[in-house]
Amino acid sequence: MRESGILLPVSALPSRHGIGKMGKAAQNFVDFLAESGCHYWQVLPLSPTSYGDSPYQSCSVFAGNPYLIDFDTLAQQGLLCAADYDGIQWDTTPDAIDYALLYRQVMPVLRIAYANFSKKKSPEFRRFCKENKHWLDGYALFMSLKDAHDGKAWAEWEPALAMYEKSAVAEAKKTYAEDINFYRFVQFCFFTQWYALKNYANAKGIRIVGDIPIYAAYDSVEVWAEPKLFLLDKDKKPTVVAGCPPDPFAVTGQLWGNPIWNWEDMKKNGYQWWLDRLAFTLSMYDVVRIDHFRGFERYYAIPYGHETAEHGKWRKGPDYALWKAAKERFGKMNVIAEDLGNITPAVERLLKRTGFPGMKVMQFAFDSGSGNPYLPHAFRTPNCVCYTGTHDNHTLRGWVKANAPEHNAYAMQYLNVKKESRLPKAMLRAAWASIADLAITTMQDLLDAPPSARINTPSTLGGNWIYRTQESDYSQKLCKKLRKMNETYGRCNAAAAAKDAGEITGETTEKGETTHDEA
């Protein structure tokens, strides 16, 4: 079945509160997708952000981002009134997220909601806490302690707490009991709203593609409370950290700095922790994109303390053993493997063995002639996902501007266009025309947005993860254009489009029949 979708972070949705949220604007985007005949909404990780604002460097691999909680929904539940949040400055420009403002402003509003919530009895809250106890209690304690230490990393706390000594941790649980319950409440709000949004999307015929980062951040509850999961020394410092080796695009490599999983130790109990993580993530989404899939075959380990990634070495990962265990537990999994980067025959064998679809990114297609595997004619199987670009890429307009002239010339020849300015539209159509079972574009590329709309530039700090859209971006004209493209290339989610067109834009005749504008 040929399908299509749009990649858009929840954070980029229109909002008067500084960042996209899981409320009406999210539902409106689902309606836009359904009416345009798409099947999927792909999001970025929904984890809490911290230093650097990256959702791939979170303080928890399980928790949800409090910034995405919709205040209007809480107000409808009687937990807030408009005056609690509408008179606050949430941004400095409507075009960009200001994380510093959010850091100062969001939690005080949620504490007001918690104070009102505490006056009520909620069996749903108690059930949520019980069902998520395996990660929730540790996360809530971790965040309470971060607050008590002015946001400092756990490694800077007093030694007894930093080393997770039982007596110190037990005492902290008593001291910060009320704060711990507040953070439980915040997660209850997040997941209540998230599953309501997911149910809304599914009812409209839209499925959500989530994202599971391969690594955890060093300043995370997992490293603090479960150090045996990682390659750390006796002082809980990493022995090696994650990254990528040098290549023509990064001459000193990429130094991500994440601690690396202790795969050998995890193997002893059949990778139980990772299977539990997968179970949690698979329940959150309809499909899951596995970040840095090649890292499961071999991972690049850089000695801790090095300033570049030049002296790292490849080490053997869990390979198929992890995925064999996952298949035995879950059966068929709806997974997309991010098989980009240093892809060897061994990685290709792993991908083939799992049966997961890999990724084909159009922006990688035009730099090496007709043998490039990312060119649509070179796709060897429909079991793949064709992207115009990802969150780590330029917008298509930015890509054209940054390209070597000879690469643009080849792209123009391949796509049969006469002007560079027409390349973005031609690449979008080429992705939709490809044999890939699923074609996905970023919202920026659908809008033909300028280079400034790029979400992230890897290995840089500042100016990333701040992209926002406006309500005016989601026009009926754009919706009809996308629907026409879905119809043209056999990717139209006809049932969702017909149903939603009737609900959103249809006109009713005297006989009660619904008519629609021509797409």
Coordinates of C-alpha atoms in Angstrom, one line a residue:
M1 CA 0.0 0.0 0.0
R2 CA 1.4 3.4 -1.0
E3 CA 1.1 6.0 1.8
S4 CA 2.4 9.4 2.7
G5 CA 3.0 11.7 5.7
I6 CA 4.4 14.9 7.1
L7 CA 7.3 15.3 9.6
L8 CA 6.5 18.1 12.1
P9 CA 7.6 18.3 15.7
V10 CA 4.7 18.9 18.1
S11 CA 6.8 21.9 19.4
A12 CA 6.5 23.5 15.9
L13 CA 2.7 23.7 16.0
P14 CA 1.0 27.1 16.1
S15 CA 0.6 28.4 19.7
R16 CA 0.1 31.6 21.6
H17 CA 2.1 30.1 24.5
G18 CA 5.6 30.0 22.9
I19 CA 5.7 26.4 21.8
G20 CA 3.4 23.9 20.1
K21 CA 1.1 22.0 22.4
M22 CA -1.1 18.9 22.4
G23 CA -4.4 20.8 22.2
K24 CA -6.6 22.3 19.5
A25 CA -3.7 23.2 17.2
A26 CA -2.6 19.6 17.2
Q27 CA -6.1 18.4 16.4
N28 CA -6.3 21.0 13.6
F29 CA -3.1 19.6 12.1
V30 CA -4.5 16.1 12.2
D31 CA -7.6 17.4 10.4
F32 CA -5.2 19.0 7.8
L33 CA -3.4 15.6 7.3
A34 CA -6.7 13.7 6.9
E35 CA -8.3 16.2 4.5
S36 CA -5.1 16.2 2.4
G37 CA -5.2 12.4 2.1
C38 CA -2.1 11.7 4.2
H39 CA -1.7 8.6 6.4
Y40 CA 1.0 9.6 8.9
W41 CA 2.2 12.4 11.2
Q42 CA 5.8 11.9 12.2
V43 CA 7.0 13.6 15.3
L44 CA 10.4 14.0 17.0
P45 CA 11.0 12.5 20.5
L46 CA 8.6 13.9 23.1
S47 CA 11.1 13.8 25.9
P48 CA 11.9 16.7 28.2
T49 CA 14.6 19.0 26.9
S50 CA 17.4 20.5 28.8
Y51 CA 20.8 22.1 28.0
G52 CA 21.0 22.5 24.2
D53 CA 17.2 22.1 23.8
S54 CA 17.6 18.8 21.9
P55 CA 14.9 16.1 22.4
Y56 CA 17.6 13.6 21.7
Q57 CA 19.5 14.7 24.9
S58 CA 16.8 14.2 27.6
C59 CA 16.9 13.7 31.3
S60 CA 14.6 10.7 30.9
V61 CA 14.0 8.2 28.1
F62 CA 10.4 7.6 29.4
A63 CA 9.1 11.0 30.5
G64 CA 7.1 13.5 28.4
N65 CA 8.0 17.1 27.8
P66 CA 6.0 19.4 30.2
Y67 CA 6.4 22.3 27.7
L68 CA 4.0 20.5 25.4
I69 CA 1.1 20.3 27.9
D70 CA -1.8 22.4 26.7
F71 CA -3.0 25.0 29.2
D72 CA -6.4 25.5 27.6
T73 CA -7.1 21.8 28.1
L74 CA -6.2 22.1 31.8
A75 CA -8.4 25.2 32.0
Q76 CA -11.3 23.2 30.6
Q77 CA -10.8 20.7 33.3
G78 CA -11.0 23.4 36.0
L79 CA -7.3 23.2 36.9
L80 CA -6.4 26.7 35.5
C81 CA -8.1 29.9 34.6
A82 CA -7.0 32.0 31.6
A83 CA -5.5 34.6 33.9
D84 CA -3.0 32.0 35.2
Y85 CA -1.3 31.8 31.8
D86 CA -2.6 34.2 29.2
G87 CA -1.0 37.4 30.6
I88 CA 2.5 35.9 30.5
Q89 CA 5.2 36.6 27.9
W90 CA 5.8 33.3 26.2
D91 CA 8.0 34.3 23.3
T92 CA 10.1 37.1 21.9
T93 CA 9.1 36.3 18.3
P94 CA 6.3 34.2 16.8
D95 CA 8.8 32.5 14.5
A96 CA 11.0 30.9 17.1
I97 CA 10.8 29.0 20.4
D98 CA 12.5 30.8 23.3
Y99 CA 13.5 27.9 25.6
A100 CA 14.9 30.2 28.3
L101 CA 11.4 31.8 28.7
L102 CA 9.7 28.4 28.8
Y103 CA 12.2 27.2 31.4
R104 CA 11.2 30.1 33.7
Q105 CA 7.4 30.3 32.9
V106 CA 6.0 26.8 32.4
M107 CA 6.5 25.0 35.7
P108 CA 4.9 27.8 37.9
V109 CA 1.8 27.6 35.8
L110 CA 1.7 23.8 36.2
R111 CA 2.2 24.2 39.9
I112 CA -1.0 26.2 40.0
A113 CA -2.8 23.4 38.2
Y114 CA -1.3 20.9 40.7
A115 CA -2.5 22.9 43.6
N116 CA -6.1 22.9 42.2
F117 CA -5.8 19.2 41.3
S118 CA -4.7 18.3 44.8
K119 CA -8.1 19.3 46.1
K120 CA -9.7 16.5 44.2
K121 CA -9.6 12.7 44.3
S122 CA -8.5 11.1 41.1
P123 CA -8.5 7.3 40.6
E124 CA -7.1 7.8 37.1
F125 CA -4.1 9.6 38.6
R126 CA -3.5 6.8 41.1
R127 CA -3.8 4.2 38.4
F128 CA -1.3 6.1 36.2
C129 CA 1.2 6.2 39.0
K130 CA 0.8 2.5 39.7
E131 CA 1.1 1.5 36.1
N132 CA 4.2 3.7 35.4
K133 CA 5.9 3.2 38.8
H134 CA 8.9 1.5 37.1
W135 CA 10.1 4.8 35.7
L136 CA 7.9 7.5 37.1
D137 CA 9.0 7.5 40.8
G138 CA 12.7 7.7 39.8
Y139 CA 12.1 10.5 37.4
A140 CA 10.0 12.5 39.8
L141 CA 12.7 12.2 42.5
F142 CA 15.4 13.1 40.0
M143 CA 13.6 16.3 38.9
S144 CA 12.8 17.3 42.5
L145 CA 16.5 17.0 43.3
K146 CA 17.5 19.0 40.3
D147 CA 15.1 21.8 41.5
A148 CA 16.7 21.6 45.0
H149 CA 20.1 21.9 43.4
D150 CA 19.2 24.9 41.1
G151 CA 19.1 22.7 38.0
K152 CA 22.6 21.4 38.3
A153 CA 23.6 18.1 36.8
W154 CA 23.4 15.1 39.2
A155 CA 27.2 14.8 39.0
E156 CA 27.5 18.1 40.8
W157 CA 25.2 17.1 43.8
E158 CA 26.7 16.1 47.1
P159 CA 28.5 12.8 46.8
A160 CA 26.0 10.6 48.7
L161 CA 23.2 11.6 46.4
A162 CA 25.3 11.7 43.2
M163 CA 26.4 8.1 43.9
Y164 CA 22.8 7.1 44.7
E165 CA 23.6 5.9 48.2
K166 CA 20.4 4.2 49.5
S167 CA 20.2 6.1 52.8
A168 CA 20.6 9.5 51.1
V169 CA 18.0 8.6 48.4
A170 CA 15.6 7.3 51.0
E171 CA 15.9 10.5 53.0
A172 CA 15.4 12.6 49.8
K173 CA 12.2 10.8 49.1
K174 CA 10.8 11.9 52.4
T175 CA 12.1 15.4 52.2
Y176 CA 10.8 16.1 48.7
A177 CA 7.6 14.0 48.8
E178 CA 5.3 16.8 47.7
D179 CA 7.6 17.9 44.9
I180 CA 7.8 14.2 43.8
N181 CA 4.0 14.1 43.6
F182 CA 4.0 17.3 41.6
Y183 CA 6.2 15.8 39.0
R184 CA 4.0 12.7 38.9
F185 CA 1.1 15.0 38.2
V186 CA 2.9 16.7 35.4
Q187 CA 3.6 13.4 33.7
F188 CA -0.1 12.4 34.3
C189 CA -1.1 15.6 32.4
F190 CA 1.3 14.9 29.6
F191 CA 0.3 11.3 28.9
T192 CA -3.4 12.0 29.4
Q193 CA -3.2 14.7 26.7
W194 CA -0.9 12.7 24.5
Y195 CA -3.1 9.6 24.4
A196 CA -6.2 11.8 23.8
L197 CA -4.4 13.3 20.8
K198 CA -3.3 9.9 19.5
N199 CA -6.8 8.6 19.8
Y200 CA -8.1 11.6 17.9
A201 CA -5.6 11.1 15.1
N202 CA -6.4 7.4 14.9
A203 CA -10.1 8.1 14.7
K204 CA -9.4 10.3 11.7
G205 CA -7.3 7.6 10.0
I206 CA -4.0 9.2 10.9
R207 CA -1.2 7.2 12.4
I208 CA 1.6 8.7 14.4
V209 CA 5.3 7.9 13.8
G210 CA 7.3 8.3 17.0
D211 CA 11.1 8.4 17.5
I212 CA 13.3 6.4 20.0
P213 CA 16.7 7.9 20.5
I214 CA 19.4 5.2 20.7
Y215 CA 21.2 6.8 23.6
A216 CA 20.4 8.5 27.0
A217 CA 22.0 11.8 28.1
Y218 CA 24.7 11.7 30.8
D219 CA 22.6 14.0 33.0
S220 CA 19.6 11.7 33.0
V221 CA 17.8 9.7 35.7
E222 CA 18.8 6.5 33.9
V223 CA 22.6 7.2 34.3
W224 CA 22.1 8.5 37.9
A225 CA 19.9 5.7 39.2
E226 CA 20.9 2.7 37.0
P227 CA 24.6 3.1 36.2
K228 CA 25.0 -0.6 35.5
L229 CA 23.2 0.0 32.2
F230 CA 26.1 2.0 30.9
L231 CA 29.9 1.8 30.4
L232 CA 30.9 3.8 33.4
D233 CA 33.8 3.6 35.8
K234 CA 33.6 3.3 39.6
D235 CA 33.0 7.1 39.9
K236 CA 30.1 6.9 37.4
K237 CA 32.1 8.7 34.7
P238 CA 31.9 7.3 31.2
T239 CA 34.8 5.2 30.0
V240 CA 33.7 5.9 26.4
V241 CA 31.1 8.1 24.8
A242 CA 29.0 8.0 21.6
G243 CA 29.5 9.7 18.3
C244 CA 30.4 9.2 14.6
P245 CA 33.8 8.9 12.9
P246 CA 35.2 11.6 10.6
D247 CA 33.8 11.9 7.1
P248 CA 33.8 14.5 4.3
F249 CA 31.0 16.5 6.0
A250 CA 32.6 16.4 9.5
V251 CA 36.4 16.2 9.3
T252 CA 36.9 15.6 13.0
G253 CA 33.7 13.4 13.3
Q254 CA 30.7 14.0 15.6
L255 CA 31.2 13.9 19.3
W256 CA 27.7 13.4 20.8
G257 CA 29.0 12.7 24.3
N258 CA 26.3 10.3 25.4
P259 CA 27.4 7.3 27.6
I260 CA 27.1 4.0 25.8
W261 CA 25.0 1.1 26.8
N262 CA 26.6 -1.9 28.6
W263 CA 25.4 -4.3 26.0
E264 CA 27.4 -7.3 27.3
D265 CA 25.8 -6.9 30.8
M266 CA 22.3 -6.4 29.2
K267 CA 22.7 -9.6 27.2
K268 CA 22.8 -11.7 30.5
N269 CA 19.0 -11.1 31.1
G270 CA 18.0 -11.1 27.4
Y271 CA 18.1 -7.3 27.0
Q272 CA 15.1 -6.9 29.4
W273 CA 15.6 -3.2 30.1
W274 CA 15.7 -2.4 26.4
L275 CA 12.6 -4.6 25.7
D276 CA 10.7 -2.7 28.4
R277 CA 11.7 0.5 26.8
L278 CA 10.6 -0.7 23.4
A279 CA 7.3 -1.9 24.9
F280 CA 6.7 1.6 26.4
T281 CA 7.5 3.4 23.1
L282 CA 5.5 1.0 20.9
S283 CA 2.5 1.7 23.1
M284 CA 2.9 5.5 22.6
Y285 CA 3.0 5.5 18.8
D286 CA 1.6 3.5 15.9
V287 CA 5.0 3.3 14.3
V288 CA 8.5 3.9 15.8
R289 CA 11.5 5.2 14.0
I290 CA 14.7 3.7 15.5
D291 CA 17.4 6.3 15.7
H292 CA 20.9 5.4 14.6
F293 CA 20.0 1.9 13.7
R294 CA 23.6 1.1 12.6
G295 CA 24.7 1.5 16.2
F296 CA 23.0 -1.8 17.1
E297 CA 25.3 -3.7 14.7
R298 CA 28.5 -1.8 15.7
Y299 CA 28.8 1.4 17.7
Y300 CA 31.5 4.1 17.6
A301 CA 33.1 4.5 21.0
I302 CA 35.2 7.6 21.7
P303 CA 37.5 7.7 24.8
Y304 CA 35.9 9.9 27.4
G305 CA 37.6 13.3 27.7
H306 CA 38.6 13.6 24.0
E307 CA 37.6 16.8 22.4
T308 CA 36.9 15.3 18.9
A309 CA 35.7 12.0 17.6
E310 CA 38.9 11.3 15.6
H311 CA 40.2 8.6 17.9
G312 CA 37.2 6.4 18.5
K313 CA 36.9 2.8 17.5
W314 CA 34.1 0.6 16.3
R315 CA 32.8 -2.0 18.8
K316 CA 30.4 -4.9 18.3
G317 CA 26.8 -4.2 19.4
P318 CA 24.0 -6.5 20.2
D319 CA 23.3 -7.0 16.5
Y320 CA 20.3 -9.3 15.7
A321 CA 20.1 -10.8 19.2
L322 CA 18.2 -7.7 20.6
W323 CA 15.8 -7.7 17.7
K324 CA 15.3 -11.5 17.9
A325 CA 14.3 -11.1 21.6
A326 CA 12.0 -8.2 20.6
K327 CA 10.3 -10.2 17.9
E328 CA 9.8 -13.1 20.3
R329 CA 8.1 -10.7 22.8
F330 CA 6.2 -8.4 20.5
G331 CA 5.7 -10.3 17.3
K332 CA 5.4 -7.9 14.3
M333 CA 6.7 -4.4 15.1
N334 CA 5.8 -1.3 13.2
V335 CA 9.3 0.1 13.0
I336 CA 11.3 2.4 10.6
A337 CA 15.1 1.9 10.8
E338 CA 17.2 5.0 10.5
D339 CA 19.9 3.3 8.4
L340 CA 21.9 6.5 7.5
G341 CA 25.6 7.2 7.9
N342 CA 28.3 4.6 7.8
I343 CA 26.3 1.7 6.4
T344 CA 28.3 -1.5 5.9
P345 CA 27.3 -4.9 4.4
A346 CA 26.8 -6.1 8.0
V347 CA 24.3 -3.3 8.7
E348 CA 22.5 -4.1 5.5
R349 CA 22.3 -7.8 6.6
L350 CA 20.9 -6.8 10.0
L351 CA 18.3 -4.6 8.3
K352 CA 17.3 -7.4 5.9
R353 CA 17.1 -9.9 8.8
T354 CA 14.8 -7.7 10.8
G355 CA 12.6 -6.9 7.8
F356 CA 12.3 -3.2 8.9
P357 CA 12.0 -0.6 6.2
G358 CA 15.1 1.7 5.9
M359 CA 15.2 5.4 5.0
K360 CA 16.0 7.0 1.6
V361 CA 16.7 10.7 1.9
M362 CA 16.4 12.7 -1.4
Q363 CA 19.0 15.3 -0.3
F364 CA 21.6 12.6 -0.3
A365 CA 20.9 11.5 -3.8
F366 CA 22.6 13.8 -6.2
D367 CA 26.3 14.0 -5.2
S368 CA 27.8 10.8 -6.9
G369 CA 26.1 10.1 -10.2
S370 CA 23.6 7.5 -11.3
G371 CA 24.8 4.8 -8.9
N372 CA 23.8 6.7 -5.8
P373 CA 21.5 4.4 -3.7
Y374 CA 19.3 7.3 -2.7
L375 CA 18.2 8.1 -6.3
P376 CA 14.6 6.9 -6.8
H377 CA 15.5 4.6 -9.7
A378 CA 18.1 2.8 -7.5
F379 CA 15.6 1.8 -4.7
R380 CA 15.9 -1.9 -4.6
T381 CA 12.7 -2.6 -2.7
P382 CA 9.4 -0.7 -1.9
N383 CA 10.0 -1.7 1.7
C384 CA 11.5 1.7 2.5
V385 CA 10.5 5.3 3.5
C386 CA 11.5 8.1 1.1
Y387 CA 12.1 11.5 2.8
T388 CA 12.7 14.8 1.1
G389 CA 14.8 15.6 4.2
T390 CA 14.9 15.0 8.0
H391 CA 15.1 17.2 11.1
D392 CA 18.9 17.1 10.6
N393 CA 18.9 18.3 7.0
H394 CA 18.5 21.7 5.3
T395 CA 15.2 22.7 4.0
L396 CA 15.1 21.9 0.3
R397 CA 15.6 25.5 -0.5
G398 CA 18.5 25.6 1.8
W399 CA 19.9 22.4 0.3
V400 CA 19.8 23.9 -3.2
K401 CA 21.6 27.1 -2.0
A402 CA 24.3 25.1 -0.1
N403 CA 24.9 22.6 -2.9
A404 CA 27.9 22.4 -5.1
P405 CA 26.9 23.7 -8.6
E406 CA 27.7 20.4 -10.2
H407 CA 25.3 18.6 -7.8
N408 CA 22.5 21.0 -8.6
A409 CA 23.2 20.6 -12.3
Y410 CA 22.9 16.8 -12.0
A411 CA 19.7 17.1 -9.9
M412 CA 18.2 19.4 -12.6
Q413 CA 19.1 16.9 -15.3
Y414 CA 17.7 14.0 -13.3
L415 CA 14.5 15.7 -12.4
N416 CA 14.1 17.4 -15.8
V417 CA 13.8 21.0 -14.6
K418 CA 15.4 24.1 -16.1
K419 CA 15.9 26.3 -13.0
E420 CA 17.4 25.6 -9.6
S421 CA 14.4 27.4 -8.0
R422 CA 12.2 24.5 -9.3
L423 CA 14.3 21.8 -7.7
P424 CA 12.5 21.7 -4.3
K425 CA 9.1 21.1 -5.9
A426 CA 10.6 18.5 -8.3
M427 CA 12.3 16.6 -5.4
L428 CA 9.0 16.5 -3.5
R429 CA 7.2 15.0 -6.4
A430 CA 10.1 12.5 -7.1
A431 CA 9.7 11.3 -3.5
W432 CA 6.0 10.8 -4.0
A433 CA 6.5 9.1 -7.4
S434 CA 9.1 6.7 -6.0
I435 CA 8.4 3.0 -5.4
A436 CA 8.8 3.5 -1.6
D437 CA 5.8 2.3 0.3
L438 CA 5.8 5.5 2.3
A439 CA 6.9 9.0 1.3
I440 CA 7.4 11.7 4.0
T441 CA 8.2 15.4 3.7
T442 CA 8.9 17.9 6.3
M443 CA 6.3 20.6 6.8
Q444 CA 9.0 23.2 5.8
D445 CA 9.5 21.5 2.5
L446 CA 5.8 21.3 1.8
L447 CA 5.7 25.1 2.5
D448 CA 8.9 25.6 0.4
A449 CA 10.4 27.4 3.5
P450 CA 13.7 29.2 3.4
P451 CA 17.0 28.0 4.9
S452 CA 16.2 29.6 8.3
A453 CA 13.4 27.1 8.8
R454 CA 15.9 24.3 9.3
I455 CA 15.2 22.4 12.6
N456 CA 18.7 21.2 13.5
T457 CA 22.3 21.5 12.4
P458 CA 24.2 18.6 13.9
S459 CA 27.3 19.3 16.0
T460 CA 26.3 22.9 16.6
L461 CA 24.8 24.7 19.7
G462 CA 22.3 27.5 19.6
G463 CA 19.6 28.2 17.1
N464 CA 18.4 24.6 16.9
W465 CA 15.0 23.0 17.6
I466 CA 13.3 26.5 17.6
Y467 CA 11.2 26.2 14.3
R468 CA 7.6 27.2 14.6
T469 CA 4.7 27.3 12.1
Q470 CA 1.8 29.8 12.0
E471 CA -1.9 29.1 11.6
S472 CA -1.8 30.8 8.2
D473 CA 0.6 28.1 7.0
Y474 CA -2.2 25.5 7.0
S475 CA -4.2 26.9 4.2
Q476 CA -7.0 25.2 2.2
K477 CA -4.9 25.9 -0.9
L478 CA -1.9 23.9 0.5
C479 CA -4.2 21.1 1.7
K480 CA -5.7 20.7 -1.8
K481 CA -2.3 20.8 -3.4
L482 CA -1.1 18.0 -1.2
R483 CA -4.3 16.0 -1.7
K484 CA -3.9 16.3 -5.5
M485 CA -0.3 15.1 -5.2
N486 CA -1.4 12.1 -3.1
E487 CA -4.1 11.3 -5.7
T488 CA -1.7 11.7 -8.6
Y489 CA 0.9 9.3 -7.2
G490 CA -1.5 6.7 -5.7
R491 CA -0.8 7.7 -2.1
C492 CA -4.2 9.1 -1.1
N493 CA -5.8 8.0 2.2
A494 CA -9.1 8.3 0.5
A495 CA -11.3 7.2 3.5
A496 CA -9.7 9.7 5.8
A497 CA -9.8 12.5 3.2
A498 CA -13.5 11.9 2.3
K499 CA -14.5 11.7 6.0
D500 CA -12.6 14.7 7.1
A501 CA -13.6 16.8 4.1
G502 CA -17.2 16.2 5.0
E503 CA -16.6 17.3 8.6
I504 CA -14.3 20.2 7.9
T505 CA -15.0 21.8 4.5
G506 CA -18.0 20.0 3.1
E507 CA -21.2 21.9 2.3
T508 CA -24.6 20.3 2.9
T509 CA -27.3 20.4 0.3
E510 CA -31.1 20.6 1.0
K511 CA -31.3 16.8 0.7
G512 CA -28.6 16.4 3.4
E513 CA -25.9 15.3 1.0
T514 CA -22.4 16.5 1.4
T515 CA -20.5 18.1 -1.5
H516 CA -16.8 18.9 -1.7
D517 CA -14.7 21.4 -3.6
E518 CA -12.6 19.9 -6.4
A519 CA -9.1 19.1 -5.1

